[in-house]
Coordinates of C-alpha atoms in Angstrom, one line a residue:
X174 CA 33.1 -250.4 67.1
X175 CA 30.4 -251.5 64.8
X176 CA 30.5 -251.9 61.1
X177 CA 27.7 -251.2 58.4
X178 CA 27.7 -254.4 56.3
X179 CA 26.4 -254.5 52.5
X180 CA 22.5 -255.5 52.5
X181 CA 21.9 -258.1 50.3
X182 CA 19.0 -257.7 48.1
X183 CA 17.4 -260.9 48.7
X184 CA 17.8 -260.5 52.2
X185 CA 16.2 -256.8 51.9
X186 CA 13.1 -258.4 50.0
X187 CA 13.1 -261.1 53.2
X188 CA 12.7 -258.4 55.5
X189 CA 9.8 -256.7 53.9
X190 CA 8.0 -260.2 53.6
X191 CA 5.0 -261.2 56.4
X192 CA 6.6 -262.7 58.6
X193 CA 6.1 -266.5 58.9
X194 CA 3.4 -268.6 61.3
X195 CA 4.4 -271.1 62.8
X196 CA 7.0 -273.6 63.1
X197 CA 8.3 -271.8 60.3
X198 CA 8.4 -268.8 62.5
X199 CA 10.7 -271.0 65.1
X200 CA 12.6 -272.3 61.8
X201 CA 13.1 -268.6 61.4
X202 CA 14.0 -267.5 64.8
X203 CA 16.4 -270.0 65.2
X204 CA 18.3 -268.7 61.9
X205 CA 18.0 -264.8 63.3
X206 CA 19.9 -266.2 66.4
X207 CA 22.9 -267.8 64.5
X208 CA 23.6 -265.1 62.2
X209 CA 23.2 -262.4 65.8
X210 CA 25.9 -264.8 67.7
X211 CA 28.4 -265.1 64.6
X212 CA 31.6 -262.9 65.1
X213 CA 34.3 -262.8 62.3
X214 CA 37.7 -263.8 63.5
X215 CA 41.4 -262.8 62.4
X216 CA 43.1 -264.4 59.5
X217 CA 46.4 -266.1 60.3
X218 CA 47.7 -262.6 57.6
X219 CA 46.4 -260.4 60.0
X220 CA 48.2 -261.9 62.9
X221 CA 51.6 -262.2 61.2
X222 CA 51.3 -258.4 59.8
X223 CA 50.6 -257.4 63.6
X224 CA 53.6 -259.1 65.0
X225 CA 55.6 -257.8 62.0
X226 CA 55.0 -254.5 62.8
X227 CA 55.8 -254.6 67.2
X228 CA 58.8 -252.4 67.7
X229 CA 58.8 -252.8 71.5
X230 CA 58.8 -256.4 71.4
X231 CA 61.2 -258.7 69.4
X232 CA 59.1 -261.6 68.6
X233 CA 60.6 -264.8 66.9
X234 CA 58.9 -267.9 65.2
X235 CA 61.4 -271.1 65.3
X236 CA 60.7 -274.1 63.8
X237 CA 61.2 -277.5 65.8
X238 CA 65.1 -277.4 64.8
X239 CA 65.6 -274.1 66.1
X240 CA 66.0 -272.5 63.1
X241 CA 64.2 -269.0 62.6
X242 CA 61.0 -269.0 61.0
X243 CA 59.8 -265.8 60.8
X244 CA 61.1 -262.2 62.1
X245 CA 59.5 -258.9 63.7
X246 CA 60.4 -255.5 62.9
X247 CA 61.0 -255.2 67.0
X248 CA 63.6 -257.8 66.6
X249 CA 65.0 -256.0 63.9
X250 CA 65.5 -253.1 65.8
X251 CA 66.7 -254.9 69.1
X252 CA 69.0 -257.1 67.7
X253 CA 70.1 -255.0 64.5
X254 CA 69.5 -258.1 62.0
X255 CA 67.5 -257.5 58.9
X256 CA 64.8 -260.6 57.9
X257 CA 67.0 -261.5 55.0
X258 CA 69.9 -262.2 57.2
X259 CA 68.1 -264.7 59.9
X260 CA 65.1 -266.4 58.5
X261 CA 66.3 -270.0 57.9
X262 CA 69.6 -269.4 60.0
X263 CA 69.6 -271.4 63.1
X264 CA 68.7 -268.9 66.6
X265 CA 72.9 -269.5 68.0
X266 CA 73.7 -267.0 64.9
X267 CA 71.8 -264.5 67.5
X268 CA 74.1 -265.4 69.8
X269 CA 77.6 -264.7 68.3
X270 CA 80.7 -265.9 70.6
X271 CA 81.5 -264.0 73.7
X272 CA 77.8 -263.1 73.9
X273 CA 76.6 -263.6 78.0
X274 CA 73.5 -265.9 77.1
X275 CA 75.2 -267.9 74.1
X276 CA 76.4 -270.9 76.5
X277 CA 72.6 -270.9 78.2
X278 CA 70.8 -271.1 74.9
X279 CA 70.7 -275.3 74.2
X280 CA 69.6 -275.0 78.2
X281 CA 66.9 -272.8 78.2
X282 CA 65.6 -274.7 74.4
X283 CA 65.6 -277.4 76.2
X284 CA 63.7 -276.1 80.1
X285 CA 61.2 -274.5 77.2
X286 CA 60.5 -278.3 75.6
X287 CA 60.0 -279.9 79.3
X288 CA 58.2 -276.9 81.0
X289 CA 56.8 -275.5 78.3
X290 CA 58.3 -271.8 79.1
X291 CA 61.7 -270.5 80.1
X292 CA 62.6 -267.0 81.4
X293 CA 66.3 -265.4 80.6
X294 CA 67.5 -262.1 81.7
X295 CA 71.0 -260.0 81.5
X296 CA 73.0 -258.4 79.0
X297 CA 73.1 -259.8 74.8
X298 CA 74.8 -258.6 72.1
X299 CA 73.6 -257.0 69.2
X300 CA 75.1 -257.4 65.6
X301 CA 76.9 -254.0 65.8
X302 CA 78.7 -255.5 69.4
X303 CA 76.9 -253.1 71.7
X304 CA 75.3 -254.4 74.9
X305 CA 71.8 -254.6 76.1
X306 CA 69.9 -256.0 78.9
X307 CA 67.9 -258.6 77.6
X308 CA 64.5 -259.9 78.8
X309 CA 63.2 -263.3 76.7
X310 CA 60.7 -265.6 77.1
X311 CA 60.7 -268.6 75.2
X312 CA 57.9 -271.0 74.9
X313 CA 57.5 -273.9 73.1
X314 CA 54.6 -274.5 70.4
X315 CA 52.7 -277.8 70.6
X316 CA 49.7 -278.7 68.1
X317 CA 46.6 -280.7 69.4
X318 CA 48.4 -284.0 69.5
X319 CA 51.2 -282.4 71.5
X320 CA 53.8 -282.9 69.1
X321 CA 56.4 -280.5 69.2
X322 CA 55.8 -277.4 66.4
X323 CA 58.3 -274.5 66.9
X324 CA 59.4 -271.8 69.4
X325 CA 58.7 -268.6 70.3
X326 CA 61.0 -266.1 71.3
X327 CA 60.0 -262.7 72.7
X328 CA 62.8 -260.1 73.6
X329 CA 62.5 -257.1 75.5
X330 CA 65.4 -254.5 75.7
X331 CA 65.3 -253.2 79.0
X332 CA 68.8 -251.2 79.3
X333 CA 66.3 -248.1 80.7
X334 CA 65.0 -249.8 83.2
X335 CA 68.4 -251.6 83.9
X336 CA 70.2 -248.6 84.0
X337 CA 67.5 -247.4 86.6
X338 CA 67.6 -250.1 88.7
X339 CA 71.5 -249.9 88.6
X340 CA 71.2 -245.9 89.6
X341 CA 68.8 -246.9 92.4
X342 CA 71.3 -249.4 93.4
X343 CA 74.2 -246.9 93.5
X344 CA 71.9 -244.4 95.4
X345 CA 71.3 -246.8 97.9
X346 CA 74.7 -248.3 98.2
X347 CA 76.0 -244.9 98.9
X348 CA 73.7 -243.3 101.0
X349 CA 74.6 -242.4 104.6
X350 CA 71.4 -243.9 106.0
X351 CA 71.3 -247.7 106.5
X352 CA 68.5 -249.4 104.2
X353 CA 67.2 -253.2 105.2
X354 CA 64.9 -254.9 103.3
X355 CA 63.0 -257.9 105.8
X356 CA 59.8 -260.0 104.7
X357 CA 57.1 -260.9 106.8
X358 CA 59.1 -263.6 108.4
X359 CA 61.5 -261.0 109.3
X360 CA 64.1 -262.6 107.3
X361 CA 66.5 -259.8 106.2
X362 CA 66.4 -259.8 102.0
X363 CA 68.7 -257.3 101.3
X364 CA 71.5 -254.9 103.5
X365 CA 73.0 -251.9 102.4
X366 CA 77.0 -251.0 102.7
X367 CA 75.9 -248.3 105.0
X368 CA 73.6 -250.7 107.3
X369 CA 76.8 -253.1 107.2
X370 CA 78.7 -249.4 108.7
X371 CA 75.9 -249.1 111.5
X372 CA 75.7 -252.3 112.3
X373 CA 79.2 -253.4 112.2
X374 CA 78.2 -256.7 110.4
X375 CA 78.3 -257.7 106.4
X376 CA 75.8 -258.7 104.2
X377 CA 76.9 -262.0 104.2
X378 CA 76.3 -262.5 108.1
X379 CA 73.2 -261.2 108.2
X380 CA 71.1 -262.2 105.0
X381 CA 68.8 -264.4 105.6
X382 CA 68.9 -264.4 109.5
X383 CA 66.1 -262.6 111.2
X384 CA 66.0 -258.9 111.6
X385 CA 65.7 -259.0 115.5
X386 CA 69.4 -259.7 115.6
X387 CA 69.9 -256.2 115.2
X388 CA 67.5 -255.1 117.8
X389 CA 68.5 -254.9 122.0
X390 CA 65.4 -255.5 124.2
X391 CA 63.2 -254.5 124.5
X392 CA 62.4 -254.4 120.4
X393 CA 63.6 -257.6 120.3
X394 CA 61.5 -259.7 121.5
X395 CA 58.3 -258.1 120.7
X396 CA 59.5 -258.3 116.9
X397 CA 58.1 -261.2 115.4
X398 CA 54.8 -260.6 116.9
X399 CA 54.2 -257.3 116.0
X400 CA 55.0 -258.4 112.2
X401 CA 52.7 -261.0 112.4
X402 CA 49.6 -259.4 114.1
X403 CA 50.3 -256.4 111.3
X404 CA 50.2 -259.0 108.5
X405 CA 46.8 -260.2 109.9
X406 CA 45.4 -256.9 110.0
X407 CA 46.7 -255.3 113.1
X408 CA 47.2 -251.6 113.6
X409 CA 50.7 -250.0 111.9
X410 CA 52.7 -248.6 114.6
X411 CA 55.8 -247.6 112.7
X412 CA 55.0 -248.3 109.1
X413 CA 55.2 -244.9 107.4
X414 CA 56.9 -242.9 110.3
X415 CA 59.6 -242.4 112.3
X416 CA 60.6 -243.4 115.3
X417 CA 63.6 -243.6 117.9
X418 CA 64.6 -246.9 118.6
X419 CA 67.7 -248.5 119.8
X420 CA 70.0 -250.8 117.5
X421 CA 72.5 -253.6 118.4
X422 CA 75.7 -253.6 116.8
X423 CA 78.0 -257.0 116.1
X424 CA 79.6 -256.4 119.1
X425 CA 77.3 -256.2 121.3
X426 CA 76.8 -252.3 121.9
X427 CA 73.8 -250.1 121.4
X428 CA 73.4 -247.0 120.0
X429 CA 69.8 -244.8 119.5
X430 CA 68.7 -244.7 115.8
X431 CA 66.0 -243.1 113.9
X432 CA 63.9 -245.8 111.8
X433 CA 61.4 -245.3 109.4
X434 CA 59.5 -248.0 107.4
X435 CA 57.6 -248.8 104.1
X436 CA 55.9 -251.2 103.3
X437 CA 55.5 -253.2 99.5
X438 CA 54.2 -256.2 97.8
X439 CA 56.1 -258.6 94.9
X440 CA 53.4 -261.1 94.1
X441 CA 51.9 -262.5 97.1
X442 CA 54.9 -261.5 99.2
X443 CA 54.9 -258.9 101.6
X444 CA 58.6 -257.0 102.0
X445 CA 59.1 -254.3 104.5
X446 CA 62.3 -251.4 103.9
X447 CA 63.4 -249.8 107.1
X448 CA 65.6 -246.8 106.6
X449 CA 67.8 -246.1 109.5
X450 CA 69.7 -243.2 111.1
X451 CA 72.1 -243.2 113.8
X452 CA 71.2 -240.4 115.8
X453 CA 73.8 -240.4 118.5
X454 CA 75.2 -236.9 117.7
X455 CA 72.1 -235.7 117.5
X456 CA 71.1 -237.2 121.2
X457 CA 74.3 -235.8 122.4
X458 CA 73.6 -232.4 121.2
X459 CA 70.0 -232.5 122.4
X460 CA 71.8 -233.2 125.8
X461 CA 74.1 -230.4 125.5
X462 CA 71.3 -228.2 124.7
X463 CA 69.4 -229.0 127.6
X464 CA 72.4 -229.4 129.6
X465 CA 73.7 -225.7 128.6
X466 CA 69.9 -224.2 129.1
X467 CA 69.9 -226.0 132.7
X468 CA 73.6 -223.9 132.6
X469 CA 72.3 -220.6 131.7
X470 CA 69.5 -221.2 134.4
X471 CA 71.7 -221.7 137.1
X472 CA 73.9 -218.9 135.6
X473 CA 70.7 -216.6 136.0
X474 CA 69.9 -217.7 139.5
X475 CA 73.2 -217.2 140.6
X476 CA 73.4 -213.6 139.3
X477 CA 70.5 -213.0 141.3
X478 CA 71.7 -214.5 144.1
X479 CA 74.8 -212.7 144.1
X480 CA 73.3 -209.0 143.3
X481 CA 71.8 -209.7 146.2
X482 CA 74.9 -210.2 148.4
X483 CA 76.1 -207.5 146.8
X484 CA 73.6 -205.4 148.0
X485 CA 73.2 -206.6 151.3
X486 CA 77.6 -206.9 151.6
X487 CA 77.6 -203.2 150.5
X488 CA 75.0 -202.1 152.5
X489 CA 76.9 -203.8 155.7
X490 CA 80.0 -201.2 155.5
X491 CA 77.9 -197.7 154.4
X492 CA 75.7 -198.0 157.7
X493 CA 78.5 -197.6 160.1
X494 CA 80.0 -195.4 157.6
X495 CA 76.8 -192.7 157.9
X496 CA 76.7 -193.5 161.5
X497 CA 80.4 -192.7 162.1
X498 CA 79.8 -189.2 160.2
X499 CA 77.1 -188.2 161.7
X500 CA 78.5 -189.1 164.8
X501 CA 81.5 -186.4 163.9
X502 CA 79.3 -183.7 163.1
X503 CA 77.2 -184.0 166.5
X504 CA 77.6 -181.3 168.9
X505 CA 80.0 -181.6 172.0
X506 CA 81.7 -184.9 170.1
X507 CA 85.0 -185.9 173.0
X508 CA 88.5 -186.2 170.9
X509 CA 87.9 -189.5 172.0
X510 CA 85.0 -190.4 170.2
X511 CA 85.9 -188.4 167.0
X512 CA 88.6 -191.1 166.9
X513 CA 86.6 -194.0 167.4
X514 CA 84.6 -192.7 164.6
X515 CA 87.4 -192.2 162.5
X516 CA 88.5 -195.6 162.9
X517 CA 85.3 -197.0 162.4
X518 CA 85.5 -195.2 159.3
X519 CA 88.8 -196.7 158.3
X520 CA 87.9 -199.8 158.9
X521 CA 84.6 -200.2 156.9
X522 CA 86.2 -198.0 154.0
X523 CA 88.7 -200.8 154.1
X524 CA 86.3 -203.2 153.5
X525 CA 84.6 -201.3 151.0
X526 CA 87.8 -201.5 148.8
X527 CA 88.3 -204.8 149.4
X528 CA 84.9 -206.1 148.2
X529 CA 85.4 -203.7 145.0
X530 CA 89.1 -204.8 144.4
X531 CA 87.8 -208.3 144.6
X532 CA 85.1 -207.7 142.0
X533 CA 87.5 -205.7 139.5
X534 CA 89.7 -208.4 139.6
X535 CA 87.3 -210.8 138.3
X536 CA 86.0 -208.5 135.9
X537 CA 89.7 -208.4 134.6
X538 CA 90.8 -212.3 135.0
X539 CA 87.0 -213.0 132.7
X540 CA 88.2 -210.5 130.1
X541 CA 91.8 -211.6 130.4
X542 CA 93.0 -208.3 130.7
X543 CA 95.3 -209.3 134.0
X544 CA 98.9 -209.1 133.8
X545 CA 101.6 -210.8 135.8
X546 CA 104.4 -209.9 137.0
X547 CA 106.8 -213.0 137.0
X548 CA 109.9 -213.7 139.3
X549 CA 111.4 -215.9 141.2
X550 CA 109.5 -216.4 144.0
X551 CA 110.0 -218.3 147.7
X552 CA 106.9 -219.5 148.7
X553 CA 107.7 -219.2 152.6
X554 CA 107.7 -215.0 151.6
X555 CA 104.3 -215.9 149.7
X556 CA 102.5 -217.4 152.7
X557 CA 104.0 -214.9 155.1
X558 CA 102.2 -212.2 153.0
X559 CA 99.3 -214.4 153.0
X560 CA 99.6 -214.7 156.3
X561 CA 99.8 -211.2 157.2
X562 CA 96.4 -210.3 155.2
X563 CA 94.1 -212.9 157.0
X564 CA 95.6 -212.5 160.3
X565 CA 93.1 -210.0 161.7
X566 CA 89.8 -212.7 160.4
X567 CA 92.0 -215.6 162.1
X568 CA 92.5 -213.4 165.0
X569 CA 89.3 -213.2 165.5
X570 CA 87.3 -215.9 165.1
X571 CA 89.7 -217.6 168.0
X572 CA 91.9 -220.0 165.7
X573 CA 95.3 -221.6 165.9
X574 CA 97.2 -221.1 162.5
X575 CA 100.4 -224.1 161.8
X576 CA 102.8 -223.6 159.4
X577 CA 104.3 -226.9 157.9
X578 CA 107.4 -225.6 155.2
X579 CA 110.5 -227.6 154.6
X580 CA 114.0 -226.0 155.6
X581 CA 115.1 -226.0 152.0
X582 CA 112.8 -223.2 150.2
X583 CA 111.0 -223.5 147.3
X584 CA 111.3 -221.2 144.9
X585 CA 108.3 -221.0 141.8
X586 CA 108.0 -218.5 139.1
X587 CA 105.1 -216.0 139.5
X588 CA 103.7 -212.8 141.1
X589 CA 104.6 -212.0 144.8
X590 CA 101.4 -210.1 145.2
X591 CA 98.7 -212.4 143.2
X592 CA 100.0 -215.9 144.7
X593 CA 99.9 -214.1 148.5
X594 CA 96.3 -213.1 147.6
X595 CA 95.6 -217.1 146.7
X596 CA 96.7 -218.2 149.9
X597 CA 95.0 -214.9 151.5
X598 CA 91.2 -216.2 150.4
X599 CA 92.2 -219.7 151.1
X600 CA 93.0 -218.7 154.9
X601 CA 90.5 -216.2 155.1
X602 CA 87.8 -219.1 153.5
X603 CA 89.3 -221.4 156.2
X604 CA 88.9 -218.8 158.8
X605 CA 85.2 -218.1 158.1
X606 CA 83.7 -221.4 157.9
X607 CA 86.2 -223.5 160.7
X608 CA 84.4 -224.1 164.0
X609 CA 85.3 -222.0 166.6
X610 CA 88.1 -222.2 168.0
X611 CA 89.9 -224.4 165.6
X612 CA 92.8 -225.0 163.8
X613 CA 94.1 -223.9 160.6
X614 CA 97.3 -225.5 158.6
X615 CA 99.6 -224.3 156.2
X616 CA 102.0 -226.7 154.2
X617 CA 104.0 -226.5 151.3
X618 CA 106.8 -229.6 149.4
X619 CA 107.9 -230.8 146.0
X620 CA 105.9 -233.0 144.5
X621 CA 107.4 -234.7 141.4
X622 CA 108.4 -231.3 139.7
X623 CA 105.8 -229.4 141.2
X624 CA 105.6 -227.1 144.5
X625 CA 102.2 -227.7 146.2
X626 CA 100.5 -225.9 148.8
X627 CA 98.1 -227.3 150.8
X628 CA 95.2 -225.2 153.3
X629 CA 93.8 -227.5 155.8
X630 CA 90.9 -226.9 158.5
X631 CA 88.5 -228.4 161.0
X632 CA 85.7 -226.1 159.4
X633 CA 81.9 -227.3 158.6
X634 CA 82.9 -229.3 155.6
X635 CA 81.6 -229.3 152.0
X636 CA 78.3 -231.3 150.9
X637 CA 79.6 -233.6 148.0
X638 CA 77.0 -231.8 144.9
X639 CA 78.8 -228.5 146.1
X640 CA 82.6 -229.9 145.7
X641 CA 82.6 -229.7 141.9
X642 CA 81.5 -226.1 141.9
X643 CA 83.2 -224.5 144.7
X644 CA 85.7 -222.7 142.1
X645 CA 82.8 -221.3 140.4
X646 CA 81.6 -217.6 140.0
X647 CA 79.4 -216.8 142.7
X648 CA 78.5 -220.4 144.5
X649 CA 78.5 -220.9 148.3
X650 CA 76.9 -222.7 150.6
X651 CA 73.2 -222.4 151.7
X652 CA 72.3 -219.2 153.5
X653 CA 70.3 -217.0 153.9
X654 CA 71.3 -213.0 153.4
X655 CA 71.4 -212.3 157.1
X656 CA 74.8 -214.4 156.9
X657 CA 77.1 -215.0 159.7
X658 CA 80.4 -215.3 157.2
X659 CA 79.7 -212.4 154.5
X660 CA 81.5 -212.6 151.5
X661 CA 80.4 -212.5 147.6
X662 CA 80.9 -215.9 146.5
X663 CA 84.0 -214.6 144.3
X664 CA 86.8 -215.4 146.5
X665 CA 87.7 -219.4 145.6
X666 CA 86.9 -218.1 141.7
X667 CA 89.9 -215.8 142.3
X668 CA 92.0 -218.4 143.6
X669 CA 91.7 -220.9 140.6
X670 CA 91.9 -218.3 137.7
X671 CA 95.1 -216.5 139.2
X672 CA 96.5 -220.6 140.1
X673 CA 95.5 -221.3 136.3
X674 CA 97.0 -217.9 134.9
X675 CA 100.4 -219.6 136.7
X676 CA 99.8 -222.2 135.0
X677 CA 98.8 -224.3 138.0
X678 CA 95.8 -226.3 139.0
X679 CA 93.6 -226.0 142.6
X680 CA 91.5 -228.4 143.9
X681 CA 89.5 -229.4 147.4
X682 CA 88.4 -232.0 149.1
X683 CA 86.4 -232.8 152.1
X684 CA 84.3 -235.9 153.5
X685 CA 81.2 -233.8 153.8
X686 CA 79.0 -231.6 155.8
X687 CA 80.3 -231.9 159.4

């Protein structure tokens, strides 16, 4: 700003005189200059009616006794003392007993004579009682000899920004993620309660030791140096996102964690605040995800694989069938060929039902819609029924069949009909896939409360990433459609849901293809 001063008339005549030759005009030049450079300063008034009227800032005069001098309308309104009641009064009637900072305040006079400024912070009292977070800086006046003049205090209520602070401390003591604050040492400054969770370790044991504790390899040793190439000017390759890394709990386990990091500056210092996530759940879900789509996959392929045997198992019986009937109606057909046919007939029909039955069975066992009819049952009538129902594959595939029973029976509660058709597939499995001729054994015995029935055979063996999955829907062996051994895959699945719905268990076991 720029103010319009009064002319003065002599001064106005000056100005329209000629102006002067000469040394008088340098005489004159010279006198322009200082009166151009001149600048009016402020009054010791002015300065004492600006502090007087601060309300943000409480600022006190003391004299070299430490009595108060002079006193701001910002103090007023801080400490809740009127002028009137301080001025003259030594500065510990500011600090009444039980006040935090009253036992500090000869200390921090005294760090203001010898270093010539002193900073105090935390909570005063105000005349009323009531609490505030206090900032103050005292500083001690000196004239131009260095003798000492006076104080002055300057007090800053900062209960807002305490308050925030303390609400940023609660928000990030009770957060679920774990928040470390390192510097560009690596030296861990601060640890949250939930870090101390994920990390199994306190605060105590880890303040002040290097982050890369926390770290497995290989993040651990690469640590250090990527925080000092990044304070030199290197490129940031986590700051501001987030990554998966690994952590290293107290004890020595790892677990995968989702770390994201900011960077800030105090000062001259650099600090760095890594917020981290253990994301093990999540890993194990992505895992079951991609394990259950692998699932549905294989769930797809096999549906294929077994309309497919359907079609071609179908197929198998209906082309003798058509044969066999058009074989009646010929012409001139012998008695003896119309019974041929008929059998033929028979026969195939009988298979027919047999693949259906099997598949309606399933279809009622997966929508638990099977019923049981239990009774005591000896397992010697079981296996005979059993044995009755495969004997024709057995038969004729040229094998020797040993039964192994003990000559007390063994009686077990369940359903005549469904346990003989477990040991029926089991046999007729056995029968299909044994080397020809070979031999086929039948035991049963207690077992520590338990009956047990065991199928044995010298067959082709199991590879050992089938085992696990022989009781499931639709799996069998490698082949092709033109198959040697027919079937639908759905045979063994029978076997363990009619054993589970006895509340039972089946399993197999075999050293491997050959």
């Amino acid at each position: 700003m720029r103010f319009r001063q009064p002319v003065d008339p002599a001064q106005a005549q000056a100005a329209d005189a000629p102006a002067p030759q000469g040394d008088a005009a340098r005489r004159g030049r010279g006198r322009r200059t200082e009166r151009q450079t001149h600048r009016p300063t402020a009054s010791d008034a002015d300065l004492r009616l600006l502090v007087e009227t601060v309300q943000d800032y409480g600022i006190v005069l003391l004299d070299p006794d430490g009595n108060v001098a002079s006193w701001n309308a910002g103090a007023q309104r801080i400490r809740g003392y009127e002028a009137a009641e301080v001025i003259g009064q030594p500065i510990s009637r500011l600090y009444p007993a039980g006040d935090p900072a009253g036992p500090q305040l000869e200390s921090l006079l005294q760090r203001a004579r010898d270093e010539g400024r002193c900073v105090f912070e935390g909570w005063q009292l105000r005349k009323d009682g009531s609490r505030f977070w206090a900032n103050v800086v005292i500083t001690a006046l000196r004239d131009d000899t260095g003798a000492l003049r006076g104080y002055s205090e300057i007090t800053r209520d900062r209960n807002d920004r305490r308050r925030l602070e303390e609400m940023l401390r609660s928000v990030v003591d009770h957060v679920v993620d774990g928040i470390i604050t390192i510097d560009e040492h690596g030296t861990v400054e601060s640890f949250n309660p939930a870090a101390e969770r994920l990390f199994k370790l306190s605060r105590d044991q880890i303040i002040g030791r290097n982050v890369n504790e926390l770290m497995p390899e290989p993040f651990r040793s690469g640590h250090d140096e990527y925080i000092r190439n990044y304070t030199q000017g290197g490129p940031a390759k986590i700051i501001g996102i987030g990554r998966e890394v690994s952590g290293r709990r107290a004890d020595g386990t790892t677990f995968p964690m989702e770390l994201a990091v900011s960077e800030f500056q105090i000062a001259s210092r650099r600090f760095f605040t890594g917020i981290v996530r253990d994301i093990t759940q999540r890993k194990q879900l992505e895992h079951e995800l991609r394990q259950r789509v692998d699932d549905l996959a294989e769930a797809d392929r096999q549906k294929n694989d077994f309309l497919a045997m359907l079609a071609h198992e179908l197929r198998n019986p209906l082309a003798p069938m058509r044969n066999a009937a058009h074989l009646m109606k010929m012409k001139g057909v012998t008695v003896g060929m119309a019974v041929q046919a008929r059998e033929m007939l028979e026969r195939q029909l009988e298979h027919l039902v047999r693949l259906v039955d099997d598949l309606l069975d399933v279809s009622r066992i997966v929508q638990g819609r099977i019923e049981l009819r239990r009774e005591p049952v000896d397992l010697a009538l079981v296996v005979a029924r059993a044995v009755e129902t495969a004997h024709p594959v057995i038969e004729a595939r040229g094998h020797r069949l040993a039964l192994d029973f003990p000559e007390r029976p063994i009686y077990v509660e369940g359903d005549l009909i469904r346990l003989a058709q477990v040991i029926a597939n089991l046999l007729t499995n056995a029968a299909k896939y044994a080397e020809r001729p070979g031999e086929i054994c039948v035991s049963a015995q207690r077992e520590a409360g338990h009956a047990v029935v065991r199928v044995r055979d010298t067959g082709i063996g199991i590879a050992p990433e089938l085992l696990p999955r022989i009781f499931d829907l639709f799996v069998q062996g490698p082949q092709t459609l033109v198959r040697t051994q027919g079937g639908l895959g759905i045979g063994l699945t029978l076997v363990r849901r009619l054993v589970e719905l006895h509340g039972g268990t089946v399993s197999v076991s075999s050293e491997g293809n050959g």
